[in-house]
CSV table of C-alpha atoms and ligand atoms in Angstrom, one decimal:
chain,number,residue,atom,x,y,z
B,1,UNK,CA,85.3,100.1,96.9
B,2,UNK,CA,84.8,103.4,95.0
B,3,UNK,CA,88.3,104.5,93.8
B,4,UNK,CA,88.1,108.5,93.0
B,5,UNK,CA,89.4,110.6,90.1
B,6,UNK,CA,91.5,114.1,90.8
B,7,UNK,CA,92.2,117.1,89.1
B,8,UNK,CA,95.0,118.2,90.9
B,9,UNK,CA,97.0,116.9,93.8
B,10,UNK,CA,98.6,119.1,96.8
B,11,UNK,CA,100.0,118.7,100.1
B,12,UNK,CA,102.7,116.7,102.0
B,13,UNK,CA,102.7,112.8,103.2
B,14,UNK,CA,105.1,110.9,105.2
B,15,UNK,CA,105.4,107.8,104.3
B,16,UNK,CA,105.3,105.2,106.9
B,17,UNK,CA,108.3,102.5,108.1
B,18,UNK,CA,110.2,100.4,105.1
B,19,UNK,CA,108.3,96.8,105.4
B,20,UNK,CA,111.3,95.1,105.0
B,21,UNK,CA,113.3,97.0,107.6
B,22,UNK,CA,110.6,96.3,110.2
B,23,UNK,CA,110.6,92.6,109.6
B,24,UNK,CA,114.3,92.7,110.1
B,25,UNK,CA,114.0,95.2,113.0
B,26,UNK,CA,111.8,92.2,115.1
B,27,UNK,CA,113.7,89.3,114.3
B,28,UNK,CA,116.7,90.6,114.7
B,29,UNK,CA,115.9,92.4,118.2
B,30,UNK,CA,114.2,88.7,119.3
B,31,UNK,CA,117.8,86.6,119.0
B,32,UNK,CA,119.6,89.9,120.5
B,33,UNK,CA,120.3,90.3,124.0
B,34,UNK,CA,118.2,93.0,125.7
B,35,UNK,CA,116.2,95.5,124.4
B,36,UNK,CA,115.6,97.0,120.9
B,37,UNK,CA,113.4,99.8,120.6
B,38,UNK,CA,111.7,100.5,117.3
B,39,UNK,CA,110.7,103.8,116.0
B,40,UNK,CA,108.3,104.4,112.3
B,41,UNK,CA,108.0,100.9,112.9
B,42,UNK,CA,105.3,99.5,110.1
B,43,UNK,CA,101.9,98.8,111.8
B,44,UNK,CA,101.2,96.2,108.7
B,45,UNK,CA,99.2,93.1,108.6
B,46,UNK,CA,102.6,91.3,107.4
B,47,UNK,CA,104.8,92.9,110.4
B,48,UNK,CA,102.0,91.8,113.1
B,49,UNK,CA,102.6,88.5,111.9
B,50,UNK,CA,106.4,88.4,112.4
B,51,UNK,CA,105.1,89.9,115.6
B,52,UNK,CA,103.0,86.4,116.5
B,53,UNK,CA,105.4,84.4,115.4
B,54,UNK,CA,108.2,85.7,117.6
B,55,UNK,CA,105.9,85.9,120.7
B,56,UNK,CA,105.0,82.4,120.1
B,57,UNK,CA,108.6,81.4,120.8
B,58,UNK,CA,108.4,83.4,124.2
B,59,UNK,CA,109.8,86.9,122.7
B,60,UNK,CA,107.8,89.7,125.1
B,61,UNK,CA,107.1,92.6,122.4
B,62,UNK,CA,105.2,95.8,123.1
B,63,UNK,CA,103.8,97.5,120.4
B,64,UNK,CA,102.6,100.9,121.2
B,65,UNK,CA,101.4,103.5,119.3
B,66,UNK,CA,104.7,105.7,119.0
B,67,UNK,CA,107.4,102.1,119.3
B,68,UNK,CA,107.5,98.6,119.3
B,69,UNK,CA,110.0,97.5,121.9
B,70,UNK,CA,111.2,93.9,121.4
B,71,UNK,CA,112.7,92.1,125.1
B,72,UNK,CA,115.5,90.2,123.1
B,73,UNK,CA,116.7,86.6,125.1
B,74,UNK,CA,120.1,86.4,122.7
B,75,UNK,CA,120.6,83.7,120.1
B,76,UNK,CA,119.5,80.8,121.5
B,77,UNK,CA,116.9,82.2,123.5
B,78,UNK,CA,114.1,81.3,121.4
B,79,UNK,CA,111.7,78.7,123.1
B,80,UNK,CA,109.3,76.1,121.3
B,81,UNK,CA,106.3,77.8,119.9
B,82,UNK,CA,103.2,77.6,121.6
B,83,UNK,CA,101.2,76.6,118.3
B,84,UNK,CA,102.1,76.7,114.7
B,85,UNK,CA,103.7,79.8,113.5
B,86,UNK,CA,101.1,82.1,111.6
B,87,UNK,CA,102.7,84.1,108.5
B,88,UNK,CA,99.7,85.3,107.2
B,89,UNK,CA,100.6,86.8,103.5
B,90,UNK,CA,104.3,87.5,104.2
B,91,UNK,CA,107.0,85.9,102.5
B,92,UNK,CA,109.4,87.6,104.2
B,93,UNK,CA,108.5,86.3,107.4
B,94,UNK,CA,108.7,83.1,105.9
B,95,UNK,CA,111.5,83.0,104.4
B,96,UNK,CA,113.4,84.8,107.0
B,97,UNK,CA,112.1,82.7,110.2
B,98,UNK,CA,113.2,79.6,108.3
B,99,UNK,CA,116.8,80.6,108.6
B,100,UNK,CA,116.7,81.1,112.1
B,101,UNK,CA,114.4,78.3,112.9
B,102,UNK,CA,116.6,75.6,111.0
B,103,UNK,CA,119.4,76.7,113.5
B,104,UNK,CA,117.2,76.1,116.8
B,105,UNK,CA,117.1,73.2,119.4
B,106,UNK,CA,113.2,72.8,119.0
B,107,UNK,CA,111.2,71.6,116.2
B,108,UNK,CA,108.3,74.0,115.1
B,109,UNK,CA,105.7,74.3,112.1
B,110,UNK,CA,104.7,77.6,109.9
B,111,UNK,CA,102.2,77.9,107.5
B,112,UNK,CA,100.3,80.9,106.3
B,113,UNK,CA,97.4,81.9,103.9
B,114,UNK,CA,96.7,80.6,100.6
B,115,UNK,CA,98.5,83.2,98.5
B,116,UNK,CA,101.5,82.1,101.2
B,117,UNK,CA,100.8,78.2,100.1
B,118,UNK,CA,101.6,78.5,97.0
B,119,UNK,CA,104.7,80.2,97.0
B,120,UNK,CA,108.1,78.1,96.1
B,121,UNK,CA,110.1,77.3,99.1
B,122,UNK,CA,112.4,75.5,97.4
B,123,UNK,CA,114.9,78.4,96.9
B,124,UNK,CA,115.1,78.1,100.4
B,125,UNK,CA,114.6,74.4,100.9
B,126,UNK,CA,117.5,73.8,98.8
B,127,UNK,CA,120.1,75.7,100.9
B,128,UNK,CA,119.2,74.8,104.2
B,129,UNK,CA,119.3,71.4,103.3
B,130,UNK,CA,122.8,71.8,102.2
B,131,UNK,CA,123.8,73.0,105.6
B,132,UNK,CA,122.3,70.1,106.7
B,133,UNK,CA,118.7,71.2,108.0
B,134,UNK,CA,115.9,69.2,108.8
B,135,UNK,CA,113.4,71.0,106.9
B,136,UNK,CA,110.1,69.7,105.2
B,137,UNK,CA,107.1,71.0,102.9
B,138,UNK,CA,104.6,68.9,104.8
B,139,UNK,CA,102.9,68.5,101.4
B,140,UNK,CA,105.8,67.5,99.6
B,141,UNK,CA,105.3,70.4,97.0
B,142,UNK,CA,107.9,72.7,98.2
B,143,UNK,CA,105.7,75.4,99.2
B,144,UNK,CA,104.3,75.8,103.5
B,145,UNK,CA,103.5,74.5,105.5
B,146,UNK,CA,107.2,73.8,106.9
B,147,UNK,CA,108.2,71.8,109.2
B,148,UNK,CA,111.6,71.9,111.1
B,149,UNK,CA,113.1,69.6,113.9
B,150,UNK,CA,117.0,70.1,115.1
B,151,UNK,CA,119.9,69.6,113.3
B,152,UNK,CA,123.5,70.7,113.4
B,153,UNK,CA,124.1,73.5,111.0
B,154,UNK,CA,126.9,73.3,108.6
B,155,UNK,CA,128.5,76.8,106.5
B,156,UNK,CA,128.3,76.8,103.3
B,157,UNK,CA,129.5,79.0,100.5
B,158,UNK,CA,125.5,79.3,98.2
B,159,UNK,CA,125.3,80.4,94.4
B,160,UNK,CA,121.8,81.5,94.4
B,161,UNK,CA,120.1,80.8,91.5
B,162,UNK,CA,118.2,84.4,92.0
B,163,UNK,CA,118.5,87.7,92.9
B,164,UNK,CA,116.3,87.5,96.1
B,165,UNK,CA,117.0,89.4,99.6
B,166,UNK,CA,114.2,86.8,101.2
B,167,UNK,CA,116.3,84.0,100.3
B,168,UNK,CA,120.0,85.3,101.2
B,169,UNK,CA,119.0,86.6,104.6
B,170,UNK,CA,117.0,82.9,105.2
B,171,UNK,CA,120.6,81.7,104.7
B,172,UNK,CA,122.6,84.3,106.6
B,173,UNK,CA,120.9,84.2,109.6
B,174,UNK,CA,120.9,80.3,109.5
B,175,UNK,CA,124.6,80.9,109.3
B,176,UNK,CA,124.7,82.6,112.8
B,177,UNK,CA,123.9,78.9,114.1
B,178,UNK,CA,126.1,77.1,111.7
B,179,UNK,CA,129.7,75.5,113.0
B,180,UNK,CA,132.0,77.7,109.9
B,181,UNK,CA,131.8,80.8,107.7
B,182,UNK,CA,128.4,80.8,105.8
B,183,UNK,CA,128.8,82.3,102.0
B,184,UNK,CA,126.2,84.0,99.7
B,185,UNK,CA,126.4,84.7,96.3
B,186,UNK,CA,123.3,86.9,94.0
B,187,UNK,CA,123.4,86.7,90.1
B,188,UNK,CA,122.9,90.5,90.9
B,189,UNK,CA,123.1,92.5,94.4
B,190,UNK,CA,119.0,92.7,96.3
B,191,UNK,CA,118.5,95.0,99.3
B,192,UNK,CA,120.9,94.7,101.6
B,193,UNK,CA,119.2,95.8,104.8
B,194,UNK,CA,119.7,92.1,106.5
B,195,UNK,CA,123.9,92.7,105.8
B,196,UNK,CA,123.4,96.6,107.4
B,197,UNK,CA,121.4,95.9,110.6
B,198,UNK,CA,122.6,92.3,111.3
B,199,UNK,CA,126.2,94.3,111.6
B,200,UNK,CA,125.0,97.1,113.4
B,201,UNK,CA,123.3,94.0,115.8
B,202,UNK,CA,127.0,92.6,116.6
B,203,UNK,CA,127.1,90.3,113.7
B,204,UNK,CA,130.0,89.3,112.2
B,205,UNK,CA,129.1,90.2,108.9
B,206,UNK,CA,131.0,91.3,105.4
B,207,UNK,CA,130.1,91.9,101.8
B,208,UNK,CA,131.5,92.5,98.5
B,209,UNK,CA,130.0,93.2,95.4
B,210,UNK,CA,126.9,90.5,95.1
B,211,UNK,CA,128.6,88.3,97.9
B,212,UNK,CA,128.2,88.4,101.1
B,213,UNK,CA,129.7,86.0,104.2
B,214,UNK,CA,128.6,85.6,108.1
B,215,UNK,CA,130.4,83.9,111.2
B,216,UNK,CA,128.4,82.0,113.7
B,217,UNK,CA,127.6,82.5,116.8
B,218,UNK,CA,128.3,86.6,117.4
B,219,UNK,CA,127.5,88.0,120.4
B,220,UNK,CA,123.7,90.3,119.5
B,221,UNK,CA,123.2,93.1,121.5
B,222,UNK,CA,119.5,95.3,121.4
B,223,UNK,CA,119.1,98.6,119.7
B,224,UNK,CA,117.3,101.9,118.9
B,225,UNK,CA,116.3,101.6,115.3
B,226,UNK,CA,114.4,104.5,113.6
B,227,UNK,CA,113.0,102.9,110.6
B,228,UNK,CA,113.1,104.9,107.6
B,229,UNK,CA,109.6,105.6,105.5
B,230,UNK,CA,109.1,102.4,102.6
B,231,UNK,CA,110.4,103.6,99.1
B,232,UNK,CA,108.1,100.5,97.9
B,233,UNK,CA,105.2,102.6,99.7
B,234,UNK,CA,106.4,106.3,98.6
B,235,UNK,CA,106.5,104.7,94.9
B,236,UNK,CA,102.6,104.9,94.6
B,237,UNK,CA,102.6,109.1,95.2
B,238,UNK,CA,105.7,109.5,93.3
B,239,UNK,CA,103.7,108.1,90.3
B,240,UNK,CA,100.5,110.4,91.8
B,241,UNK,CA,102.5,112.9,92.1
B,242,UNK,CA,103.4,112.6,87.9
B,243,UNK,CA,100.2,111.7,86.7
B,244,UNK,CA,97.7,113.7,88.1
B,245,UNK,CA,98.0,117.3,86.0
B,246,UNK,CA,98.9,120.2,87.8
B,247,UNK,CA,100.1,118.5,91.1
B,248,UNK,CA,103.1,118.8,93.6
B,249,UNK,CA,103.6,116.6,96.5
B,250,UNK,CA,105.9,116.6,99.2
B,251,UNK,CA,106.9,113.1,100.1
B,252,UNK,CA,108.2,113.1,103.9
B,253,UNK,CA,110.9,110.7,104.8
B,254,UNK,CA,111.9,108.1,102.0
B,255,UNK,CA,114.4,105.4,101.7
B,256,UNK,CA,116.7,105.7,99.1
B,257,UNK,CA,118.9,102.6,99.6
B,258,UNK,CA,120.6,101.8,96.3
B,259,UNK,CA,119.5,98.6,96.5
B,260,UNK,CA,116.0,99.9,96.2
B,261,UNK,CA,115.6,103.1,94.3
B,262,UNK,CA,115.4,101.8,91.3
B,263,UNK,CA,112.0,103.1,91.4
B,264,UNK,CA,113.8,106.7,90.9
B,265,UNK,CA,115.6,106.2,88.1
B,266,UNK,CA,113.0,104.6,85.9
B,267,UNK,CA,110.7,107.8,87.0
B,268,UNK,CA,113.6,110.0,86.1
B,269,UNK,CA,114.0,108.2,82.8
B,270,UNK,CA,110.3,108.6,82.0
B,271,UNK,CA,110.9,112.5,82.0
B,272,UNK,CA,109.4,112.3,85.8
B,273,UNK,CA,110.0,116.2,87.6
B,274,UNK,CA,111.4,114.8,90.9
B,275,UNK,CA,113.6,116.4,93.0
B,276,UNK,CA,115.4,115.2,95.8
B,277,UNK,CA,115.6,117.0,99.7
B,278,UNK,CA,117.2,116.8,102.9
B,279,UNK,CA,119.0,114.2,102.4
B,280,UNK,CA,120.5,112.3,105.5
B,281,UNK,CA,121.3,108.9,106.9
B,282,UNK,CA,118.5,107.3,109.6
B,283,UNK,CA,119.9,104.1,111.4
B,284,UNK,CA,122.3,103.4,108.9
B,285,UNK,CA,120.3,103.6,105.7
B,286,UNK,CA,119.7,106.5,103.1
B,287,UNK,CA,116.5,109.0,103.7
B,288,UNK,CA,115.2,111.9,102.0
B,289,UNK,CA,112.0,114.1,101.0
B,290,UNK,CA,111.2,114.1,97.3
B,291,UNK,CA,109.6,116.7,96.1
B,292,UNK,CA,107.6,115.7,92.8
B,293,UNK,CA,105.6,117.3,90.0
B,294,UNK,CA,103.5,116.8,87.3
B,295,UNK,CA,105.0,115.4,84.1
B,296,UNK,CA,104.6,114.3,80.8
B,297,UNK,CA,105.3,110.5,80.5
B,298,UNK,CA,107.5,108.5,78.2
B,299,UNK,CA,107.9,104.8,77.5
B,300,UNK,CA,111.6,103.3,78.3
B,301,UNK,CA,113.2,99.5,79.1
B,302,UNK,CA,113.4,98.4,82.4
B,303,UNK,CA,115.7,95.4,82.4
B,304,UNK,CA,118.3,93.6,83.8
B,305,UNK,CA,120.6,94.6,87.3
B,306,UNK,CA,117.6,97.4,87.9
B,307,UNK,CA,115.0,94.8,88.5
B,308,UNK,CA,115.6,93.4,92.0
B,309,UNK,CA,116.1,97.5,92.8
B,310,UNK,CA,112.5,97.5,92.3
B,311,UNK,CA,110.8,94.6,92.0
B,312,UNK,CA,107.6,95.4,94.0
B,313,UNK,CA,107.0,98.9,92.1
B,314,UNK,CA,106.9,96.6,88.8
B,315,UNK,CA,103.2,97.0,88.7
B,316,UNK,CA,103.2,101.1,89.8
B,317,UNK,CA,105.9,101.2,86.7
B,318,UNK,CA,103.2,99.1,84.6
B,319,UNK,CA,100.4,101.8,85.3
B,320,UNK,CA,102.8,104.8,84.5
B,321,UNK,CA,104.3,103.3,81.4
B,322,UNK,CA,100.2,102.9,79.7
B,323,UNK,CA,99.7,106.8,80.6
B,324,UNK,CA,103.0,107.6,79.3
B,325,UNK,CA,103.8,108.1,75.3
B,326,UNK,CA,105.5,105.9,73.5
B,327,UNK,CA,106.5,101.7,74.4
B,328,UNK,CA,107.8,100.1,77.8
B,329,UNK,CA,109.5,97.1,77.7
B,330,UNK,CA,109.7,95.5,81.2
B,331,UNK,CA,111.8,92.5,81.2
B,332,UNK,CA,114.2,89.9,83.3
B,333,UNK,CA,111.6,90.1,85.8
B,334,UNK,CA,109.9,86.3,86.0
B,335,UNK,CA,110.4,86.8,89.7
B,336,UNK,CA,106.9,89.1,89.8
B,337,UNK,CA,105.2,85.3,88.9
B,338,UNK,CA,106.0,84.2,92.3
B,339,UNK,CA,104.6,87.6,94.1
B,340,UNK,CA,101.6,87.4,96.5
B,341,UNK,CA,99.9,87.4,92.9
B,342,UNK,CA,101.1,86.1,89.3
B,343,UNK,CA,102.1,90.1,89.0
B,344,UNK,CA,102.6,89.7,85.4
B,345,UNK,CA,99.0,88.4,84.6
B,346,UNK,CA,96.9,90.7,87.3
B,347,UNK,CA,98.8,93.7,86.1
B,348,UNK,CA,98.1,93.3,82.4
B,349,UNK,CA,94.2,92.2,83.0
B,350,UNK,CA,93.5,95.6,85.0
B,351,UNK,CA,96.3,97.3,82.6
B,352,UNK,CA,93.4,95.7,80.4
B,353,UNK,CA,90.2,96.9,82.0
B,354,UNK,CA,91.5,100.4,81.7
B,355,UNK,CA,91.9,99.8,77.8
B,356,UNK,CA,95.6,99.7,77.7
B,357,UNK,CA,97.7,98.4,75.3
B,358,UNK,CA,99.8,95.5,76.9
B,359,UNK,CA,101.5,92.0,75.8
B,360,UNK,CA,102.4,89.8,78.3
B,361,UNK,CA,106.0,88.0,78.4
B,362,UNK,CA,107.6,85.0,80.0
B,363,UNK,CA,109.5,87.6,82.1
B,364,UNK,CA,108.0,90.9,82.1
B,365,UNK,CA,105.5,92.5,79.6
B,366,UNK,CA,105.6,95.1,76.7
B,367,UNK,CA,103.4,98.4,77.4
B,368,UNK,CA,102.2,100.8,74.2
B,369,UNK,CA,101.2,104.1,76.0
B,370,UNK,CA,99.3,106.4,74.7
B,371,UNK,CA,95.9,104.6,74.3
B,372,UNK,CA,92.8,106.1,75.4
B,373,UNK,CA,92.1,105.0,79.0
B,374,UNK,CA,88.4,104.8,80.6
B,375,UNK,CA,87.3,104.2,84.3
B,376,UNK,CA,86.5,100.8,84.8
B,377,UNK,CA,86.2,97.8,88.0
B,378,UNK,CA,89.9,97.1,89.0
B,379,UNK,CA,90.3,93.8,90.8
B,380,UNK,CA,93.3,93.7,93.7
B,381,UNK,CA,93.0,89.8,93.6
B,382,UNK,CA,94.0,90.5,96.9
B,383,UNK,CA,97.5,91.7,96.6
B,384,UNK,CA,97.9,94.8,97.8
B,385,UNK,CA,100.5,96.2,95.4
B,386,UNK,CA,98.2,95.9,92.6
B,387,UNK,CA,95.4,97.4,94.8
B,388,UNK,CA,98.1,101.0,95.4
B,389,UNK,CA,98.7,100.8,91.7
B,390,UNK,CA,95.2,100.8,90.1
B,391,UNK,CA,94.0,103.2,92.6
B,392,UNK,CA,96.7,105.4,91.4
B,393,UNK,CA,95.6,104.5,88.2
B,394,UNK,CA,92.6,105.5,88.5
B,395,UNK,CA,93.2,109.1,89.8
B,396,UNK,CA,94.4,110.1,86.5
B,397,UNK,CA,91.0,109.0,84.8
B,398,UNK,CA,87.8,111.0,83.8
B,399,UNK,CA,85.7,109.9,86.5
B,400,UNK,CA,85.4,107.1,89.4
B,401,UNK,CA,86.3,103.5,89.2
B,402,UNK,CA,86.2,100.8,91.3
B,403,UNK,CA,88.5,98.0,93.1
B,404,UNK,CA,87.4,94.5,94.0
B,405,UNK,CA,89.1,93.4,97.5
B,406,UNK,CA,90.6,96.8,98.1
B,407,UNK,CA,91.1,96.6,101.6
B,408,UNK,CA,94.0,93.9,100.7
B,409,UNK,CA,96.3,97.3,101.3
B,410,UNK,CA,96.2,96.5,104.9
B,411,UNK,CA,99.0,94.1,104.4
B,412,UNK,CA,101.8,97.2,104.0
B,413,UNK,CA,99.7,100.3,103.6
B,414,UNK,CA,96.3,100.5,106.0
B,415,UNK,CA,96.1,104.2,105.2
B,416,UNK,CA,96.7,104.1,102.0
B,417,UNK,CA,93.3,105.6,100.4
B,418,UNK,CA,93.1,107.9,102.9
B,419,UNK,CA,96.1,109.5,102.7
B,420,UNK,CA,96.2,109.7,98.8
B,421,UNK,CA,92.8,110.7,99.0
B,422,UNK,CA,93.7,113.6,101.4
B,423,UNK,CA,95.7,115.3,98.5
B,424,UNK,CA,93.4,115.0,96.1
B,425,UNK,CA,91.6,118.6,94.6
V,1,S3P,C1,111.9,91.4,100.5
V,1,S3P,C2,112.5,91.0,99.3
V,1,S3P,C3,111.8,90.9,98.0
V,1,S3P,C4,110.6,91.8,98.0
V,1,S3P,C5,109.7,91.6,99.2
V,1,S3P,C6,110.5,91.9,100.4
V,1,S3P,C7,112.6,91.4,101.7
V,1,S3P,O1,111.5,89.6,97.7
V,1,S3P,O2,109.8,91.5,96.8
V,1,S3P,O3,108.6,92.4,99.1
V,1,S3P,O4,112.2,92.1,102.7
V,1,S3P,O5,113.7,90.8,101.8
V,1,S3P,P1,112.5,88.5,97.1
V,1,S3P,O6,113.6,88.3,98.1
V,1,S3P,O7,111.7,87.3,96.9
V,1,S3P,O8,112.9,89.1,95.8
């Protein structure tokens, strides 16, 4: 696909639903009782496939146009899937499901795509097995497909060996089927959407610092949930917004979560002109507009509690740092390895095609801005992150380039190009 150059962008976008939220807003509603009706809900490859899954195990959902409403049947409500459960690309709907499926009275089997195939499992195998789940990588490598048969669930008190929201919520929500208090504890605090909705859900639910602890067996009742627009998705005009010269967007309807802005302050510290507005609290979590402008770039560090704040705008951060002046160190962040792409390598080769400067790392990368960059053929290696970032990227250079396997946005995004496009002068 052709990805276009701008001189200038103007105009307003709202940002559609927060991907994790949306994940969290189906599950959830599916072991609730009654109904939960979702509002800015993500139409998304990876949310249609939480979608599947939960309609395989007899979960009625309507998904129209303005809502998705989700006919909850409580916590044990669930019934054996139909077929093997389809997660497609998303990791969150695998890691997730696996909490809950550990805790059922049915056995069932996921599997997904091949990005999804090679992903470790094992940060999830490991603590489900210690609350005594029957849970197995059907080709003993610790990645899908999974299979799961019954099992009496045990609580636990987990020190996770990483800072990952996909792994802690796997083990919460196993814990709402477990017989005692379940206990999680992050080197450093991820999102905490699963410990905010699960409450607002009926969930007995508390946390503290980068620990968090759920009773089984609560009561879930259905809800309205408006979900607010993806910062992770707002994160590619933000840096459109910066890069392009003489441009000022009006970015409609963003989550600013503290456990996921971190995409903010790194703009902030690069000299980025953003300003926030209207700032107001939507089902619970932080939303506002940001208002952002043109600026001149510079390099800064990126580094230790800030990464799991924003992991998935590593590569957006990658692309701004090589039009910025001066070095970016990006580091602690061996987690973007295990992506839906080796994040460290396909960001440095397109960082590369551009004619950046960049040195990869065994956790993150170092980023010499300044160089002279030139149009060139991106490739997405279809993960749609790095797809967003190049074609942003690519905005700020002298004339068109081009992405291999663009249409990999669909996973979070599918009107990505054309809204940034829409602003462009
Ligand atoms: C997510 C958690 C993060 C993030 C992913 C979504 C979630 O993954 O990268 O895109 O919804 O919980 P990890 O938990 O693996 O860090």
């Amino acid at each position: 696909m052709e990805l276009k150059n701008a001189k200038q962008l103007k105009g307003t976008v709202s940002i559609p639903g927060d991907k994790s939220i949306s994940h969290r807003a189906i599950m959830f509603g599916s072991i609730s009782n009654g109904i939960t009706e979702i509002t800015n809900f993500l139409q998304g490859a990876d949310c249609f496939s939480t979608i599947s899954c939960f309609q395989k195990m007899g979960i009625e959902i309507e998904n129209t146009a303005d809502r998705v409403i989700v006919y909850g049947k409580g916590l044990h409500g669930l019934s054996t899937p139909t077929d093997v459960l389809d997660v497609g690309n998303s990791g969150t709907t695998t890691r997730l499901i696996s909490g809950i499926l550990a805790g059922q009275s049915f056995s069932a089997t996921l599997n997904g795509d091949a990005s999804i195939q090679t992903r470790p499992m094992k940060r999830i195998i490991t603590p489900l097995s210690q609350m005594g789940a029957d849970i197995r990588s059907l080709k003993g490598n610790d990645c899908a497909p999974l299979e799961f048969h019954p099992a009496k669930l045990k609580g636990i008190t987990y020190n996770s060996p990483v800072a990952s929201a996909q792994v802690k919520s796997c083990i919460l929500l196993a814990g709402l089927y477990a017989d005692g208090t379940t206990t999680v504890t992050e080197p450093v605090l991820s999102r905490n959407h699963t410990e905010l909705m699960l409450r607002a859900f009926g969930a007995d639910i508390s946390s503290k610092a980068s620990t968090a602890s759920i009773q089984p067996n609560p009561v879930l009742e259905g809800l309205k949930i408006e979900v607010p627009g993806d910062i992770s998705s707002a994160a590619y005009f933000i840096a459109a917004g910066l890069l392009v010269p003489n441009s000022e967007i009006l970015i409609k309807n963003v989550g600013i979560n503290p456990t996921r802005d971190g995409i903010l302050k790194v703009a902030l510290a690069m000299g980025g002109n953003i300003t926030k507005e209207n700032e107001r609290i939507v089902s619970g979590e932080s939303v506002c507009d940001l208002l952002v402008c043109s600026s001149s770039l510079k390099g800064t560090t990126v580094e230790g509690e800030l990464i799991p704040a924003l992991i998935d705008e590593i590569p957006m951060i990658a692309v701004m740092a090589a039009f910025a002046e001066g070095t970016t160190i990006i580091r602690d962040a061996a987690e973007l390895k295990v992506k839906e792409s080796n994040r460290i390598e396909t960001v440095a080769d397109n960082l590369k095609r551009m004619g950046a400067d960049v040195e990869t790392t065994e956790d993150g990368m170092i980023i010499r801005g300044g160089k002279v960059l030139h149009p060139c053929e991106f490739d997405s290696y279809l993960d749609h992150r790095i797809a967003m970032s190049f074609a942003v990227g690519a905005l700020a250079l002298d004339k068109e380039s081009s992405m291999k396997d663009a249409e990999c946005v669909n996973i979070s995004y599918p009107k990505f190009y054309e809204e940034l496009y829409k602003l462009a002068k």
